[in-house]
Amino acid sequence: MTDKTMDVFVKKTGGWAASQLEACTRCGLCAEACPYYLATGNPDYTPIWKVELLSRAYQQRFTLVGKVKTALGFNKPITDEEIKDWSMIDFNACSMCGKCAAVCPMGIEIPKLIGTVRAGVNAAGYAPEGLKSKAKAQDEFGSPNGDTVDAYKEWFASAKEKVGIDVPVDVKGAEILVVFTNLEISTKKSNLYDLAKILEAAGISWTTSLEARDAFNMGKIIGDGKLKKKLLMRIYNAAVELGVKKVLVTECGHGFVALRDDLPEVVGKALPFEVIHIAGLLPDLIAEGKIKVQAGKFANGKTYTFHDSCKIQRTGGYFEEPRDALKILVGESNLKDMASNREEGLCCGGGGGLRAIPEAKDNRMAAFKLKLHELEEVKADVVVSTCDNCQLQIKDGLNFYEVEDVEVKGLIEMVADALIV
Amino acid sequence: MTDETIYRHMQDEGVSRRDFLKMCGLVVGAMGMTKMPPLDASGLPASLNKVDKSTLNHVAEAMETKPRIPVIWLEFQDCTGCSEALTRANAPTLSNLVLNTLTIEHHEALSAAAGFQVEEAKQQAMKKYAGQYVLVVEGSIPTGEFAAYCSVGGRSAEEILKEAAAGAAAVIAVGSCASYGGLPAADPNPTQAVGVMDLIKDKPVVNIPGCPAIPEATVGVITHFAIFGTLPELDELHRPKTFYGTTVHDRCLRRPFYEAGKFALSFDDEGAKQGWCLYKLGCKGPTTHNSCATIRWDSGLSFPIQSNHPCLGCSEPNFWDGGGFYQGQSTPLEKPTLGTVGAAGAAGLAIGAGMAAAAKAKKEK
Amino acid sequence: MDWNATLEFARGPFFNFALIFFIAGMLYRIANVVFLGWNKDFAKPRASKGNGVVKSYLRGGLILPFFPREKKAFVNNPITFLAGGLFHLSLFVIIFLGAAHMLAWKSLLGFGWWTLPLPIVDFMAAVGIISMVALIINRFNHPVLKRLSGPAEFVNWLLVFLPMLTGYMMTHHMFFEYKVLFSLHMLSIDVLLIWLPLSRISHFVFYFFSRTIHGVEWGKRGAMP
Ligand code: SF4
Ligand code: SF4
Ligand code: SF4
């Protein structure tokens, strides 16, 4: 098994990874960023320690000093036991939130390296069962929860009845291809209706696709390169076939980043379309006057705060856009930032596939406690997010800690509610 | 040993008691003495040793009772600079003391006689005072196949030195050449020259390095031995601690400027005119053990740093090869040439690139 | 021990060798990374990469020690931030603005520059030494640092600490003769030069890789406001 892990490590280590591994000074500051370390105090959760296996493999295979160290027995070969151990810290205690990269004085992109370790662990077959089964389901049915094409068809059709809109499916030449996630079909069907209302009101030509129906990418999460490519290509092919100019991801954070930042590498060329997120699109529509919203619709004396999602904000770069929209919707004075915000935002604790790993629940909840603390600090009544996974995690967490007076909202539903048609 | 005491001899020369005491004061100063060696070590009657006396009295008493000690002065690969310095020393009375009073039995440069006569005289003195005389050496000694490069009367310096040292009570190496080899030993040391202590292991050897040696130090050590019959306290390089215990930098008059970071950057800039520290002009003061900064030269008139020139470190071993005189002391003595850097750099690059390429090839398999 | 010979050796052939080894070693390290192959980036930038790189360096420089980008992280581990930052600052001041060191650079590079008065350099050296002591104590105590530290980390510390300590003692003529301390100072520097390319102290080169990459990636995504 260790051979497979080593193979992955060796294959994935190019100049990029090597330069990052070489740069670490072992200062330990990255730990102070990691919600899982901060919440548990477990030094094994230090971000760069999560990369230790890769770092050792790199030394053993790529550097002279490493080879000498290996020959002298200072750098021992990686064992199965260790791969299992690292599965516990790389999958169960990392949401790939990327905050460590912001804190590291050297600017090392630790999460990407953790992704490589995950791939190595997965290649050896030691990825958590919860993720493995979801990955298998997405491979087979196209959706990690097993939702089939028919389920999506049904969902798309239901919009007619709910909001009187014919959801366009596989319409060639549309401007925007909207890609949803399995989380919406299973827990937040209303997103489709709300978004349909908004897009119709803005007069945008849009379409959905039965092939490109789920932006979720279990391949990226579990570190299965083949699966990741397969899932990305589904969307790529559909978008190319339909000839759309933009692909809009509704909520899913990592799915969005996979499409925008990873897909070009997978296809080996620049994308013929733009990948955007509702966190950018909706505020733009408002700002450009394409849709009209009732200013101060939610200004009802409650305090709102915006949760910076790791993938959409810290990685995606949509810091100000959703805030601008929210300021209009809730009134500027009612929107308060949490202590850690924007690129310093604190992870909700449920990203990176953690919500699909039952054994990681303790870590997940412990990390959420930090978030809860920040929510309480600003005395937030409502927390708004542009990521459905974050919303679910925050709801889970609030339940777990029996906090009843905090509401969780998505930006789509708020804009739809305030829409003046 | 001559029968008369130093004082007696001086009286015969017409020196008054007052002048004698003055001279004792000078000797005390020259020896830089604050503490006296026990008198019994000098073979004096114990009765003299009882009362606590001032240093001056002590010296005066020693001179009054102590027999004169003969000095034999040999020159090898030298420039006679140390002798020159001595004859021009601060107090004429002092050099007079050494050159006349203490009986220099033999000095090649100063001797009136010449040729075989002087050799003859030396042999006689060595025989007469065997085991008692002080041997002073000036200049380095060529060795091995090059021994013949310095010969006197057909005999090599090494031979002469060994012969003379055999009967000496103590050997004093005056100047950097005699101490460490000095200029003749500078790279590539064509005569394989060495200092006295490299050849003479079975006698006490005192080094008074310097180029030239500070005459006061030379006089101080010789008088010390002449008066007390013992050598002053030495450091690990056989240098008398009184004169070599501190560095030039320790006592330098420009030291405050060093501390304040005010440096002359060239010999004619404002800093030089203001008397700022010469460190950046290559001053070796910080590693140079010598008394230039305290005793100074020419009757305490000045010393190089006072005269706006950096210390060359002339009293340190191998000072000729210790980097350029005007190059900062912190600079490396050897540095890679562009060629070596290029070659080594290319080798590093090649190994790195080679390993990377091999790794890449393996990866793509 | 013949300290004159030792000093000459440490300033002469040993230094020469160490410097050559250092240059070759660092070039090896860089080549080993650079020629490993880099993926081309095809993603369309959402914002300026250049802006990201500039900010990356500003932050990378300012994060230590006085303007921590992440306030919480600073509060949690102030020793590493403060002592680490002060240590680096003192290192730069001493190595580049100390008169003696500038002369060494001058002899190597052929040109010199302005230097700071000794008392300031001296003060910075004391700051650096104290910072290093704080850092090693922290490394022994902090759970994360204990986890991350192998023998190499302690060797790194020691080999950086020795030149600082001997340099400081030398300027103050402490305990030993100047020449002895000078020799030890030079020897420790030579050993450090040899150790550098073998260790993580070489981060002073890879810093520029990782910070540039960080700037490009975050800048391109518009995540570097
Ligand atoms: S990406 Fe986030 S969760 Fe993962 S190690 Fe870094 S800080 Fe921790
Ligand atoms: S913060 Fe960066 S340099 Fe420091 S230990 Fe973590 S990865 Fe290494
Ligand atoms: S001039 Fe030379 S001896 Fe005097 S303080 Fe400067 S460096 Fe020291």
mmCIF file of N, CA, C and O and ligand atoms in Angstrom, chain B residues 248-250 252-256 258 263 276-279 283-286 305 310-311, ligand 3:
data_model
loop_
_atom_site.group_PDB
_atom_site.id
_atom_site.type_symbol
_atom_site.label_atom_id
_atom_site.label_comp_id
_atom_site.label_asym_id
_atom_site.label_seq_id
_atom_site.Cartn_x
_atom_site.Cartn_y
_atom_site.Cartn_z
ATOM 1 N N VAL B 248 46.549 46.928 21.193
ATOM 2 C CA VAL B 248 46.667 48.332 20.811
ATOM 3 C C VAL B 248 45.289 48.988 20.857
ATOM 4 O O VAL B 248 45.112 50.102 21.350
ATOM 5 N N HIS B 249 44.299 48.232 20.373
ATOM 6 C CA HIS B 249 42.925 48.707 20.342
ATOM 7 C C HIS B 249 42.399 49.001 21.758
ATOM 8 O O HIS B 249 41.671 49.962 21.972
ATOM 9 N N ASP B 250 42.822 48.170 22.709
ATOM 10 C CA ASP B 250 42.374 48.359 24.087
ATOM 11 C C ASP B 250 42.754 49.731 24.627
ATOM 12 O O ASP B 250 42.049 50.310 25.441
ATOM 13 N N CYS B 252 43.851 52.351 22.614
ATOM 14 C CA CYS B 252 43.990 53.312 21.519
ATOM 15 C C CYS B 252 43.277 54.627 21.813
ATOM 16 O O CYS B 252 42.177 54.641 22.356
ATOM 17 N N LEU B 253 43.910 55.720 21.435
ATOM 18 C CA LEU B 253 43.306 57.027 21.693
ATOM 19 C C LEU B 253 42.112 57.271 20.776
ATOM 20 O O LEU B 253 41.321 58.172 21.012
ATOM 21 N N ARG B 254 41.995 56.486 19.713
ATOM 22 C CA ARG B 254 40.850 56.663 18.808
ATOM 23 C C ARG B 254 39.683 55.750 19.163
ATOM 24 O O ARG B 254 38.671 55.718 18.470
ATOM 25 N N ARG B 255 39.838 55.007 20.219
ATOM 26 C CA ARG B 255 38.826 54.017 20.579
ATOM 27 C C ARG B 255 37.411 54.603 20.718
ATOM 28 O O ARG B 255 36.433 54.002 20.275
ATOM 29 N N PRO B 256 37.270 55.782 21.303
ATOM 30 C CA PRO B 256 35.905 56.325 21.412
ATOM 31 C C PRO B 256 35.229 56.474 20.057
ATOM 32 O O PRO B 256 34.024 56.296 19.932
ATOM 33 N N TYR B 258 35.818 54.552 17.496
ATOM 34 C CA TYR B 258 35.439 53.194 17.102
ATOM 35 C C TYR B 258 34.094 52.849 17.715
ATOM 36 O O TYR B 258 33.177 52.385 17.040
ATOM 37 N N PHE B 263 34.328 56.460 11.459
ATOM 38 C CA PHE B 263 35.517 55.900 10.829
ATOM 39 C C PHE B 263 36.045 56.810 9.736
ATOM 40 O O PHE B 263 35.272 57.403 8.987
ATOM 41 N N TRP B 276 39.387 60.230 13.412
ATOM 42 C CA TRP B 276 38.480 59.122 13.704
ATOM 43 C C TRP B 276 39.197 57.786 13.573
ATOM 44 O O TRP B 276 40.316 57.696 13.083
ATOM 45 N N CYS B 277 38.488 56.757 13.988
ATOM 46 C CA CYS B 277 39.057 55.408 14.024
ATOM 47 C C CYS B 277 39.465 54.924 12.632
ATOM 48 O O CYS B 277 38.823 55.214 11.630
ATOM 49 N N LEU B 278 40.559 54.185 12.582
ATOM 50 C CA LEU B 278 41.118 53.755 11.304
ATOM 51 C C LEU B 278 40.761 52.315 10.949
ATOM 52 O O LEU B 278 41.340 51.727 10.043
ATOM 53 N N TYR B 279 39.788 51.770 11.671
ATOM 54 C CA TYR B 279 39.417 50.373 11.465
ATOM 55 C C TYR B 279 39.129 50.067 9.999
ATOM 56 O O TYR B 279 39.571 49.071 9.446
ATOM 57 N N CYS B 283 42.979 48.902 10.072
ATOM 58 C CA CYS B 283 43.684 48.851 11.349
ATOM 59 C C CYS B 283 43.614 47.455 11.985
ATOM 60 O O CYS B 283 42.574 46.848 12.059
ATOM 61 N N LYS B 284 44.767 46.942 12.425
ATOM 62 C CA LYS B 284 44.812 45.618 13.034
ATOM 63 C C LYS B 284 44.885 45.718 14.555
ATOM 64 O O LYS B 284 45.150 44.732 15.240
ATOM 65 N N GLY B 285 44.685 46.932 15.052
ATOM 66 C CA GLY B 285 44.768 47.152 16.498
ATOM 67 C C GLY B 285 44.010 46.144 17.344
ATOM 68 O O GLY B 285 44.532 45.689 18.366
ATOM 69 N N PRO B 286 42.802 45.775 16.949
ATOM 70 C CA PRO B 286 42.035 44.892 17.828
ATOM 71 C C PRO B 286 42.684 43.544 18.107
ATOM 72 O O PRO B 286 42.399 42.927 19.122
ATOM 73 N N ILE B 305 49.022 55.035 14.875
ATOM 74 C CA ILE B 305 47.621 55.445 14.835
ATOM 75 C C ILE B 305 47.474 56.923 15.167
ATOM 76 O O ILE B 305 46.671 57.634 14.569
ATOM 77 N N PRO B 310 46.911 53.267 10.138
ATOM 78 C CA PRO B 310 46.415 52.102 10.885
ATOM 79 C C PRO B 310 47.544 51.216 11.389
ATOM 80 O O PRO B 310 48.619 51.167 10.808
ATOM 81 N N CYS B 311 47.263 50.553 12.453
ATOM 82 C CA CYS B 311 48.190 49.562 13.002
ATOM 83 C C CYS B 311 48.319 48.420 12.001
ATOM 84 O O CYS B 311 47.338 47.949 11.459
HETATM 85 S S1 SF4 D 3 42.402 53.019 15.150
HETATM 86 FE FE1 SF4 D 3 42.724 50.788 15.279
HETATM 87 S S2 SF4 D 3 43.365 50.395 17.350
HETATM 88 FE FE2 SF4 D 3 42.502 52.450 17.291
HETATM 89 S S3 SF4 D 3 40.355 52.178 17.852
HETATM 90 FE FE3 SF4 D 3 40.445 52.117 15.649
HETATM 91 S S4 SF4 D 3 40.652 49.944 15.226
HETATM 92 FE FE4 SF4 D 3 41.165 50.172 17.342
#
